[in-house]
Coordinates of N, CA and C in Angstrom, one line a residue:
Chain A
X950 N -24.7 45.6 -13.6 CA -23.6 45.4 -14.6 C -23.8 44.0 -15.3
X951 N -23.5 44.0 -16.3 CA -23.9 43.0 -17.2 C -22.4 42.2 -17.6
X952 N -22.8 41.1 -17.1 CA -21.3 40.4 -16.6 C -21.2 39.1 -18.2
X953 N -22.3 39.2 -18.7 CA -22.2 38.1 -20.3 C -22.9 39.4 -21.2
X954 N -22.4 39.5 -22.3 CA -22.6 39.8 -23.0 C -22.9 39.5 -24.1
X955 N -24.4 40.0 -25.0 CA -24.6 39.6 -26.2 C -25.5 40.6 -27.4
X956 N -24.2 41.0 -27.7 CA -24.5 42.3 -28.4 C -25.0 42.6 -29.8
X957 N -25.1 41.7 -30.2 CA -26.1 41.3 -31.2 C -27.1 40.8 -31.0
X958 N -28.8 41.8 -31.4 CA -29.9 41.6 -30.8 C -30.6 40.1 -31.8
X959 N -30.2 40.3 -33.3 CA -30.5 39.8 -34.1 C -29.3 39.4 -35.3
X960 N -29.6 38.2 -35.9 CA -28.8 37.7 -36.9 C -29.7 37.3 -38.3
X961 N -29.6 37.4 -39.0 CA -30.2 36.9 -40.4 C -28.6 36.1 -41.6
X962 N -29.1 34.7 -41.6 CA -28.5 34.1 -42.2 C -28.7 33.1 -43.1
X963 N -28.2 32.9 -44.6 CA -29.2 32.1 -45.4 C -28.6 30.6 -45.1
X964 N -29.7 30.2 -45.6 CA -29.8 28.3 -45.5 C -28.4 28.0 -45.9
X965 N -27.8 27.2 -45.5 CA -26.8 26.0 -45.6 C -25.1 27.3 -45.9
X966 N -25.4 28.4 -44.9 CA -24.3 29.3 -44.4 C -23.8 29.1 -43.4
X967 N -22.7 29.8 -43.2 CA -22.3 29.6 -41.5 C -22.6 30.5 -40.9
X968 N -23.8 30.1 -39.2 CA -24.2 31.1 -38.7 C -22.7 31.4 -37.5
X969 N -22.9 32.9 -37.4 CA -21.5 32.9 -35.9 C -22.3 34.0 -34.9
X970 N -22.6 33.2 -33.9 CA -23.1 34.0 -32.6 C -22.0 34.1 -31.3
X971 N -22.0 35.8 -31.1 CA -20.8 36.0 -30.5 C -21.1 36.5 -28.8
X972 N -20.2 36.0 -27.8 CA -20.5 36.5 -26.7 C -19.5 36.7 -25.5
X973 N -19.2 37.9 -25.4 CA -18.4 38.4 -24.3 C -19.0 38.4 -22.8
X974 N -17.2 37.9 -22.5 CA -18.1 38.5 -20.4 C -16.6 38.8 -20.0
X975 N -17.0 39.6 -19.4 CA -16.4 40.5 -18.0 C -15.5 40.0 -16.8
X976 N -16.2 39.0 -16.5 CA -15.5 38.3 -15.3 C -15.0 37.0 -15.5
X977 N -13.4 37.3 -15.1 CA -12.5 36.4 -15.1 C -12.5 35.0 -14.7
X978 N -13.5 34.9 -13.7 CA -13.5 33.6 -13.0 C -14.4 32.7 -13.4
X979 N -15.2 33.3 -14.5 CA -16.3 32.6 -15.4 C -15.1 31.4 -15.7
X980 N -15.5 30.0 -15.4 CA -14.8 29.1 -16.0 C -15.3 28.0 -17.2
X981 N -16.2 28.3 -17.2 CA -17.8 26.9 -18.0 C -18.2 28.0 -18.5
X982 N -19.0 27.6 -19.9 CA -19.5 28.4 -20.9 C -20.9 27.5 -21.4
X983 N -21.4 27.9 -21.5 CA -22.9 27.0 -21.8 C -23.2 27.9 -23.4
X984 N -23.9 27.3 -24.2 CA -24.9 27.7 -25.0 C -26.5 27.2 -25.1
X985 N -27.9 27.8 -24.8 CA -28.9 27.7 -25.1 C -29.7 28.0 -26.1
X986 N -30.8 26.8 -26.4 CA -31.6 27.5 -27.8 C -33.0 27.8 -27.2
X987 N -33.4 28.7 -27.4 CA -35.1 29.0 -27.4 C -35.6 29.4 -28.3
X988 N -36.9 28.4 -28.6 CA -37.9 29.0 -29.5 C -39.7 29.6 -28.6
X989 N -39.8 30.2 -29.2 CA -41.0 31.3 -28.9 C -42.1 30.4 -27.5
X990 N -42.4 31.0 -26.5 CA -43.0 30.4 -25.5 C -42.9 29.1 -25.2
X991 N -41.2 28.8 -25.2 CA -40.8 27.4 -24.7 C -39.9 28.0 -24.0
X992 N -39.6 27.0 -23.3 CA -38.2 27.3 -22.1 C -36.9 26.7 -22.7
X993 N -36.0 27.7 -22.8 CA -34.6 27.0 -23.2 C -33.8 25.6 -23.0
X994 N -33.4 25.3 -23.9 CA -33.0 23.8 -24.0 C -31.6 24.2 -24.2
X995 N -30.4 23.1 -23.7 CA -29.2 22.8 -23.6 C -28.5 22.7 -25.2
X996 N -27.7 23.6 -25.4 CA -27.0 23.3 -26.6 C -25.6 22.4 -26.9
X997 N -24.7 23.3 -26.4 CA -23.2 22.8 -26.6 C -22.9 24.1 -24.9
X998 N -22.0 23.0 -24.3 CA -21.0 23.6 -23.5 C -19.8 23.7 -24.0
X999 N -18.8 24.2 -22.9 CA -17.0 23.8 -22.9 C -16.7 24.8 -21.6
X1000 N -15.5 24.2 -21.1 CA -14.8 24.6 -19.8 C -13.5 25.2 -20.7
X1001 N -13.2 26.0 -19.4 CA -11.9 26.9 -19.6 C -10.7 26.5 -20.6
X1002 N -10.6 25.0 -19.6 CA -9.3 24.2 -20.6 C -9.2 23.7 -21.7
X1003 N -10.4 24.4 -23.0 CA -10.2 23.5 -23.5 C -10.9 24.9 -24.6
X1004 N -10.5 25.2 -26.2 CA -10.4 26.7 -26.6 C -11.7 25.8 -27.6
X1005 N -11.8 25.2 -27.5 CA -12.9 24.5 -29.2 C -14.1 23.3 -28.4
X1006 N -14.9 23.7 -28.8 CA -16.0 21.8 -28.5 C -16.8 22.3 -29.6
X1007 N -16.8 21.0 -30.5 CA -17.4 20.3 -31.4 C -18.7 19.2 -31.2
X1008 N -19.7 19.6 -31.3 CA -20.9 18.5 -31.4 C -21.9 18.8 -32.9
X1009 N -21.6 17.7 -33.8 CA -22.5 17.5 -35.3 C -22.1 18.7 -35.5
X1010 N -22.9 20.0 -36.1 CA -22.9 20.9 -36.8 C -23.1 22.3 -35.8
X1011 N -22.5 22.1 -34.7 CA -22.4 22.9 -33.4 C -20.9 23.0 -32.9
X1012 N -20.5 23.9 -33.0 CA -19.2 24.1 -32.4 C -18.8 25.5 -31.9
X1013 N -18.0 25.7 -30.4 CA -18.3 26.7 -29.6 C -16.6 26.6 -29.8
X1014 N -16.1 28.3 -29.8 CA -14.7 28.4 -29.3 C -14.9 29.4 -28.4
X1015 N -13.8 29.3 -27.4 CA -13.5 30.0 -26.5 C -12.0 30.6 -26.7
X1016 N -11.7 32.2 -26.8 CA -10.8 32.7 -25.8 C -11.0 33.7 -25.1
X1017 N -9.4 33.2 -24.1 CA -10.1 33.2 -22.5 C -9.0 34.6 -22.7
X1018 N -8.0 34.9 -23.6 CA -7.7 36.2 -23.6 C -8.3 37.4 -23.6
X1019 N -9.3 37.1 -25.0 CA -10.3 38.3 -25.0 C -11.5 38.2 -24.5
X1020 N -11.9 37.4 -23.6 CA -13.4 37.4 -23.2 C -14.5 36.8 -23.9
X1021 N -14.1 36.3 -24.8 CA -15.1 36.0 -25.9 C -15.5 34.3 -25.8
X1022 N -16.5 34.1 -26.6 CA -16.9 32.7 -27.1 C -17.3 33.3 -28.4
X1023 N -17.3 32.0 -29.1 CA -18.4 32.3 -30.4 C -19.0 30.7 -30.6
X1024 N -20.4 30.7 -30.9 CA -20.7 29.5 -31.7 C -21.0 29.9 -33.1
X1025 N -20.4 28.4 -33.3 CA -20.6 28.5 -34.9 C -21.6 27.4 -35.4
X1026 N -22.7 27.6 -36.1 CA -24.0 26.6 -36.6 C -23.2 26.6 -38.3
X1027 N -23.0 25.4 -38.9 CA -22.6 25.0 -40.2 C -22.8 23.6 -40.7
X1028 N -23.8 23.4 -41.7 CA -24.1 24.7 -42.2 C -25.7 25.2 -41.3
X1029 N -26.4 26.0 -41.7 CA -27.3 26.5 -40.9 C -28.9 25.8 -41.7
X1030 N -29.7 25.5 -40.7 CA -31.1 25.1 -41.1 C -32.0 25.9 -41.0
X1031 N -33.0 25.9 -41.5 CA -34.6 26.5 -41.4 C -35.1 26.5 -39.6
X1032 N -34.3 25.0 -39.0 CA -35.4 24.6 -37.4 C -34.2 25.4 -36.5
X1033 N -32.9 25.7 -37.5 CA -32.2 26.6 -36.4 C -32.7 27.8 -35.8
X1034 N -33.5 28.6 -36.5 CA -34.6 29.6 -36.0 C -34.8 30.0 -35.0
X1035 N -34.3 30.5 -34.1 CA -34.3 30.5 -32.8 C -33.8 32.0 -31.6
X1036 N -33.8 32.2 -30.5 CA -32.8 32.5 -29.8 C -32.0 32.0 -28.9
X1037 N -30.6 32.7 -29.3 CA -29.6 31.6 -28.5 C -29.3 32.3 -27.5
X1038 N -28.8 32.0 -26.3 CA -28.4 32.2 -25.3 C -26.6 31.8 -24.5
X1039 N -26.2 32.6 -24.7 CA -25.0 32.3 -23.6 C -25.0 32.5 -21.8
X1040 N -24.4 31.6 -21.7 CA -24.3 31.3 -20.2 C -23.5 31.1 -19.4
X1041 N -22.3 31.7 -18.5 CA -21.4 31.3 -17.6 C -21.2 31.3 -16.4
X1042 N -20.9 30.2 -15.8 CA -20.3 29.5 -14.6 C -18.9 30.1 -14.2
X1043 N -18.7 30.0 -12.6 CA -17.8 30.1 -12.1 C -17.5 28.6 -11.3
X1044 N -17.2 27.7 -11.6 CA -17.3 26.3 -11.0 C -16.0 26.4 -9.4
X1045 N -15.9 27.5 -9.0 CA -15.1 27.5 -7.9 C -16.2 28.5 -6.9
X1046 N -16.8 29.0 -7.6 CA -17.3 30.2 -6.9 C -19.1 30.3 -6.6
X1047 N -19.7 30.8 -7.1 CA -21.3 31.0 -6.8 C -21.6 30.1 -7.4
X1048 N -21.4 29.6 -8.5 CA -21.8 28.2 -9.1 C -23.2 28.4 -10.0
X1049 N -23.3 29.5 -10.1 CA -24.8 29.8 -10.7 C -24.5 30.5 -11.9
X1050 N -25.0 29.7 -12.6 CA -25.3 30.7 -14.6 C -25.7 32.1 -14.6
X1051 N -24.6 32.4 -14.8 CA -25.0 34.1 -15.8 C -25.4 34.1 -16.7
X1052 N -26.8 34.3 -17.4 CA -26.9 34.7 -18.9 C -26.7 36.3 -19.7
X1053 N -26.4 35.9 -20.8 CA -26.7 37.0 -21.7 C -27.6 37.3 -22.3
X1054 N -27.9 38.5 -22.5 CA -29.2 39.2 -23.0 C -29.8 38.1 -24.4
X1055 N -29.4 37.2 -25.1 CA -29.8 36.2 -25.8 C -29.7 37.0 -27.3
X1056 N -29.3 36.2 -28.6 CA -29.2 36.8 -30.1 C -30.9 36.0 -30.7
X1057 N -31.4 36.6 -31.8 CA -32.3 36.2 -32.5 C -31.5 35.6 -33.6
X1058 N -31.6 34.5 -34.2 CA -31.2 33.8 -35.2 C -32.3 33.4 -36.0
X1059 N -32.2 33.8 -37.6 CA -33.2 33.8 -38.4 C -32.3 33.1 -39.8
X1060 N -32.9 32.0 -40.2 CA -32.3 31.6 -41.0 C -33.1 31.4 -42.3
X1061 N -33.1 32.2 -43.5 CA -33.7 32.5 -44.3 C -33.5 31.1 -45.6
X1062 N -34.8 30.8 -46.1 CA -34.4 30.0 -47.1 C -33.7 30.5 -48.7
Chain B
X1453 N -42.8 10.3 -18.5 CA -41.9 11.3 -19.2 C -41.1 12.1 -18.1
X1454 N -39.8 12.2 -18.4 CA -39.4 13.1 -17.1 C -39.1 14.3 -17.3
X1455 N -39.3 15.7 -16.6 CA -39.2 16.7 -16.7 C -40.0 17.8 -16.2
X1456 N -39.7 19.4 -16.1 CA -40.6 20.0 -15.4 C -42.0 20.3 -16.0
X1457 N -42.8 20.8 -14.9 CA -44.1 21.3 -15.2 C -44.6 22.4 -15.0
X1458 N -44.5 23.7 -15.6 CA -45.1 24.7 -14.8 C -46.0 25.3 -15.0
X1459 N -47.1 26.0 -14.3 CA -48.2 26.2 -14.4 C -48.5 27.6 -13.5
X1460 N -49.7 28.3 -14.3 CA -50.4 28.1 -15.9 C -49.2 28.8 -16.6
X1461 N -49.3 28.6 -17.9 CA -48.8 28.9 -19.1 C -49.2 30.3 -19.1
X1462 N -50.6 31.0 -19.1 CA -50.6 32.6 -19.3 C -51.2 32.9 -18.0
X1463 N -51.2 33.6 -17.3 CA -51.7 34.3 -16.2 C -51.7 35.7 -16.5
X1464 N -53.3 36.2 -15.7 CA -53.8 37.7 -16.0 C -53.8 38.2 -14.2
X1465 N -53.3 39.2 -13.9 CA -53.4 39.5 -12.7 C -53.4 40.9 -12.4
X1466 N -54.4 41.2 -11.6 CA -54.8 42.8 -11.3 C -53.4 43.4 -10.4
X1467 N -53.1 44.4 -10.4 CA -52.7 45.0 -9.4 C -52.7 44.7 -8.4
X1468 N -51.7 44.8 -7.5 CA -51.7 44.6 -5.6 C -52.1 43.3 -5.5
X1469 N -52.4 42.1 -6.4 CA -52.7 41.2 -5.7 C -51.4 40.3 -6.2
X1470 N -51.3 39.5 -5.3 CA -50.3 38.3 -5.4 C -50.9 37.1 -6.4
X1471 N -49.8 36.2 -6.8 CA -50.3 34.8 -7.5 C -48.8 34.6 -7.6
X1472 N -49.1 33.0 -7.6 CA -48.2 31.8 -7.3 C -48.5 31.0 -8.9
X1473 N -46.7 31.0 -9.4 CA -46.8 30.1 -10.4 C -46.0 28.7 -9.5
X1474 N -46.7 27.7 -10.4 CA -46.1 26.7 -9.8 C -45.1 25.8 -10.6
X1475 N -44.6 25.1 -10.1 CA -43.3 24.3 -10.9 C -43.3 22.9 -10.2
X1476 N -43.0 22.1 -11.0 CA -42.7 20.7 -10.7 C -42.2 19.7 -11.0
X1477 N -41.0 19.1 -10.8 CA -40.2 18.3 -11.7 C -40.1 17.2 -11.3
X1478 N -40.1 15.7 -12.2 CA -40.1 14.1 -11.6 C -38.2 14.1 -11.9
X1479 N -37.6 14.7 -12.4 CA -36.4 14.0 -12.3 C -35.2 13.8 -11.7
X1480 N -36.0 14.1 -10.1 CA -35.1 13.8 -9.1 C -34.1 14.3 -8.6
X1481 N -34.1 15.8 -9.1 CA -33.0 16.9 -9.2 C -33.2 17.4 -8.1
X1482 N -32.1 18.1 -7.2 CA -32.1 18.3 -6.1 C -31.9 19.9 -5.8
X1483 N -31.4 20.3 -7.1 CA -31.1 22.2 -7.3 C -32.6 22.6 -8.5
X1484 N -33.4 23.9 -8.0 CA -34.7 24.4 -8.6 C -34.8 25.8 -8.9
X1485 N -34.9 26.2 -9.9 CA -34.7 27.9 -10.2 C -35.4 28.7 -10.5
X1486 N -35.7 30.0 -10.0 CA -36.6 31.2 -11.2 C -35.8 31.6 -11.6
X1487 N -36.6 31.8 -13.0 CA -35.9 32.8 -13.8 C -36.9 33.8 -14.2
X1488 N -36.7 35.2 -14.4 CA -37.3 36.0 -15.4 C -36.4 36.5 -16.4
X1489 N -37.6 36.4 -17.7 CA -36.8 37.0 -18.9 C -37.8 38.4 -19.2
X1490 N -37.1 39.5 -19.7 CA -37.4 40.5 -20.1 C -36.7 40.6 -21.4
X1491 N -37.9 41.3 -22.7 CA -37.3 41.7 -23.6 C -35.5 42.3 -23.6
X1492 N -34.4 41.9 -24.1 CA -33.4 42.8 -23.9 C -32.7 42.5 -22.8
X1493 N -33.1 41.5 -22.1 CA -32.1 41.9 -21.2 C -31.7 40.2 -20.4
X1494 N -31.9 38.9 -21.4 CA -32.0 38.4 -21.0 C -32.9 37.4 -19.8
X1495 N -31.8 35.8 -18.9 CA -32.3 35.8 -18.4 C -31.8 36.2 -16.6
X1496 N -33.0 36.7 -16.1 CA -31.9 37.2 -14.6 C -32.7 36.2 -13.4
X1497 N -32.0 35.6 -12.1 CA -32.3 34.6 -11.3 C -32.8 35.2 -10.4
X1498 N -33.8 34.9 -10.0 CA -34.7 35.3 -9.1 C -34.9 34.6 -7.6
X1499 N -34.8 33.2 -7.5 CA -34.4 32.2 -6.5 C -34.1 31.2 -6.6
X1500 N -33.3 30.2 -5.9 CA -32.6 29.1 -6.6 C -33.0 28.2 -4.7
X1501 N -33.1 27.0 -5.2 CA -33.0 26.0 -3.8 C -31.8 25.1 -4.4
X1502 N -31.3 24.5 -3.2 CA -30.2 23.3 -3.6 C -30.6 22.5 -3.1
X1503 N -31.4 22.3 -2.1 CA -31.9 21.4 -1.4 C -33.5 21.5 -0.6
X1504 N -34.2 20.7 -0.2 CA -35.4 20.8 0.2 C -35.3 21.5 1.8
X1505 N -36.3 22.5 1.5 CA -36.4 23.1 2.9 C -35.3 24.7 3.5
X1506 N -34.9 24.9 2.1 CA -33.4 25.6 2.3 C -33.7 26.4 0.2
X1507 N -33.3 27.2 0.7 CA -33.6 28.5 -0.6 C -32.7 29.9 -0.4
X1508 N -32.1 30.1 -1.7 CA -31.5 31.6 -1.7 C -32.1 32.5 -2.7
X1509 N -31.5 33.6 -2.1 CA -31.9 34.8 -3.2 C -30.8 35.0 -4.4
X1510 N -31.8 35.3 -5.7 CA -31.0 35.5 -6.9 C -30.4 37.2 -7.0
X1511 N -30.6 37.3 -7.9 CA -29.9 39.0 -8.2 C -30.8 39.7 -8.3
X1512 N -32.3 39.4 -8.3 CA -33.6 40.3 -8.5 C -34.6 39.8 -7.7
X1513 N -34.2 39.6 -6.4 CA -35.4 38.5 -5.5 C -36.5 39.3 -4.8
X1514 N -36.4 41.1 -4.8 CA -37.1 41.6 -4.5 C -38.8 41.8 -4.8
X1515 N -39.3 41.6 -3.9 CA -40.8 41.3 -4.4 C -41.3 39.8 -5.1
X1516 N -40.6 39.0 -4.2 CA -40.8 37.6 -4.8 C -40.5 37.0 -3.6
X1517 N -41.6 35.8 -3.4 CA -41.4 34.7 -2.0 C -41.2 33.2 -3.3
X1518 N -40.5 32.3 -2.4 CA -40.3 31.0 -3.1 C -40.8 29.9 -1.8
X1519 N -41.2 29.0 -1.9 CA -41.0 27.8 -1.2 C -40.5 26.6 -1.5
X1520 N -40.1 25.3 -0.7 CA -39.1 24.1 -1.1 C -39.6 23.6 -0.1
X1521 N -40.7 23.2 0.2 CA -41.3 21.7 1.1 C -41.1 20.1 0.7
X1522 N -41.0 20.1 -0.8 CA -40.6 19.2 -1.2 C -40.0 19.1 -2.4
X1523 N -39.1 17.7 -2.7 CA -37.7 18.1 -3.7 C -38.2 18.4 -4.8
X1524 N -40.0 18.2 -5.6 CA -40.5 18.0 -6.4 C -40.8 19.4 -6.8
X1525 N -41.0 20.2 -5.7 CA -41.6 21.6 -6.2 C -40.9 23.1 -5.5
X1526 N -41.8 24.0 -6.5 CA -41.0 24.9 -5.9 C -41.9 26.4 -6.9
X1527 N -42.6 26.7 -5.7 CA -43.7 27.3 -6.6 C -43.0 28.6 -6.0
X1528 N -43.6 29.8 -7.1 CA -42.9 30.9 -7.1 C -44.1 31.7 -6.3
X1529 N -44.1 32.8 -5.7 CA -45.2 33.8 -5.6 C -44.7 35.3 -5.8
X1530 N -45.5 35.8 -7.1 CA -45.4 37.3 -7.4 C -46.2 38.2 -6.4
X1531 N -45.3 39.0 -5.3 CA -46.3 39.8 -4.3 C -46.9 41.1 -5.2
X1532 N -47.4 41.3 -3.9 CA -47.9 43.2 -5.0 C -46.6 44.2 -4.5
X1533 N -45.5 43.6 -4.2 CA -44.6 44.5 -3.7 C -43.5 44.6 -4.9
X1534 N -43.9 43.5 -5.8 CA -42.9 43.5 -7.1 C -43.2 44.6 -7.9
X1535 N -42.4 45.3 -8.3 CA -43.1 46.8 -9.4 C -43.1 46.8 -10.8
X1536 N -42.5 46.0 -11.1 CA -42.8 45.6 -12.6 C -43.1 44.0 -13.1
X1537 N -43.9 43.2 -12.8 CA -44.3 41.9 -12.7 C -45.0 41.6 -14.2
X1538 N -45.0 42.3 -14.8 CA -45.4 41.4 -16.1 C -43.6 41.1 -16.6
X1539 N -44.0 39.9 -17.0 CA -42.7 39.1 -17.7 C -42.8 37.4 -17.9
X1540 N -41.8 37.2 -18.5 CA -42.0 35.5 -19.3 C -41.1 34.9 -17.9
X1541 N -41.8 33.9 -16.8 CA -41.3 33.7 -15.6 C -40.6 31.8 -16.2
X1542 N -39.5 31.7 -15.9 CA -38.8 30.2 -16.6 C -38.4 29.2 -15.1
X1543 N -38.6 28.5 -14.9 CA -38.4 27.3 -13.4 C -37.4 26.5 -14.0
X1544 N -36.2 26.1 -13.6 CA -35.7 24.9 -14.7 C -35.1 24.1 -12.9
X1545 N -34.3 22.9 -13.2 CA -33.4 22.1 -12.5 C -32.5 21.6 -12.6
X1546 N -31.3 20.9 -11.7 CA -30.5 20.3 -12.2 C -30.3 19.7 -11.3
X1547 N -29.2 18.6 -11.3 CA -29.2 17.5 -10.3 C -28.7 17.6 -9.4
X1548 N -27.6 19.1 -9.3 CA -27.5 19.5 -8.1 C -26.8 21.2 -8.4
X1549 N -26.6 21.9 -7.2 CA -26.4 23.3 -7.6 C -24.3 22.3 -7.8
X1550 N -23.7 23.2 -8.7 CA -22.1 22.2 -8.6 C -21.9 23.3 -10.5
X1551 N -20.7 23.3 -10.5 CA -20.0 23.3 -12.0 C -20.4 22.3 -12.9
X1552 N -20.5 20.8 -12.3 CA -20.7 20.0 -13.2 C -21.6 19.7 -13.6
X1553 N -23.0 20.5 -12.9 CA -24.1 20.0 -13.7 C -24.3 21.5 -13.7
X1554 N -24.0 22.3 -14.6 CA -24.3 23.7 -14.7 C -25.2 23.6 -15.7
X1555 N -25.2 22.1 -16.7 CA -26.5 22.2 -17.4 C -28.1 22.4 -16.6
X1556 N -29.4 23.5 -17.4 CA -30.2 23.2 -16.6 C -31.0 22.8 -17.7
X1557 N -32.2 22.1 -16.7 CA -33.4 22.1 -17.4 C -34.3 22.5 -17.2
X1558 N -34.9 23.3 -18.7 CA -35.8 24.8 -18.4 C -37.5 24.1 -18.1
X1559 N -38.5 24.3 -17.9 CA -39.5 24.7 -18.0 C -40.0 24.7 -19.0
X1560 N -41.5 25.4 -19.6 CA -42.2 25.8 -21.2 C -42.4 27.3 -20.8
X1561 N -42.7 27.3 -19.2 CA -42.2 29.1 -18.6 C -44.0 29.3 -18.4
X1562 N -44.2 30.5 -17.7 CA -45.4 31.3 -17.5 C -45.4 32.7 -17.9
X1563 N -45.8 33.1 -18.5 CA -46.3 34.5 -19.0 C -47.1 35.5 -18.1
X1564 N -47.0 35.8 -17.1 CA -47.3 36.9 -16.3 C -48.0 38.6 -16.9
X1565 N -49.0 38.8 -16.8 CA -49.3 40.0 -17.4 C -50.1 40.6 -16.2
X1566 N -49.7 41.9 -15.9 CA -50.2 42.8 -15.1 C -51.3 43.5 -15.5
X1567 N -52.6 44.0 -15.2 CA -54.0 44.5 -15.8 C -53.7 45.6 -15.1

């Protein structure tokens, strides 16, 4: 069972748009939300987090909401670059519980000039 | 420079035989992970240490041994008992297994291909 979800395999978005990468999960006790970027035969690097308490985190032109009613997160890239090119990755913690990252199947983000 | 190391980058491997990717990080982190990614489906944990000498199983640990002799490493081995072993294999760390450092740090990963 697939406890993060990321149901968009792919995104195509033009330069200096707002990209929005969306991601559902299942389990309630997910409390921490991560976002990752990967590009091609590199290992994922740390984007933007946010914990339960708190529905918005903002960093430069990266900004992640959470609600914790519907299951969701979304990040938002604005405006969007050419080096954003990438796949992103969502990730959730249970910080009371197993303590170990769930990922999501990861979105393709293509940002067209 | 601090950060992990893993090795080799591509590996070619016959059938039935085992091979050990290796992993190695200077930055003093005391939690160490596999990951495999498969097209589609994400990434899924395969073994995690929190500490040296002491190792758990992930959600797909079948047909996979790990070791933790020291806090530096933590090399993976693909048996021949694994049934689908080609895949992009990722090692990351963090400074300790906890909520608050749920950030990790990935690897460049190994590429595993079955012949």
């Amino acid at each position: 069972d697939q406890q993060v979800k990321q149901n968009s395999p792919s995104l195509s978005v033009q330069e200096g748009r707002i990209s929005i990468l969306n991601c559902d999960y299942t389990n309630s006790m997910f409390d921490y939300f991560l976002w990752y970027k990967k590009y091609p035969a590199e290992g994922p690097t740390f984007l933007i987090s946010i914990s339960s308490i708190k529905d918005k985190n903002e960093d430069g032109r990266f900004t992640v909401f959470l609600n914790k009613s519907a299951k969701h997160l979304s990040l938002h890239i604005v405006p969007s670059q050419p080096g954003d090119s990438a796949v992103y990755f969502c990730a959730a913690c249970e910080t009371q519980g197993a303590q170990k990252l769930v990922f999501g199947q990861g979105t393709r983000l293509t940002i067209n000039p | 420079d601090g950060g992990i190391t893993q090795s080799p980058k591509y590996l070619f491997r016959k059938e039935g035989q085992n091979v050990t990717l290796s992993c190695e990080q200077n930055l003093n982190h005391d939690a160490m992970y596999w990951y495999r990614q498969d097209p589609g489906q994400g990434l899924r944990l395969i073994y995690y240490s929190q500490i040296v000498n002491d190792f758990q199983k992930g959600d797909i640990a079948e047909g996979y041994s790990v070791s933790r002799e020291k806090k530096e490493s933590f090399p993976l081995t693909v048996t021949s008992a694994q049934k689908n072993p080609t895949a992009f294999y990722l090692c990351a760390s963090s400074l300790r297994l906890g909520w608050n450092t749920g950030e990790l740090f990935f690897g460049e990963g190994s590429r595993l291909t079955v012949l």
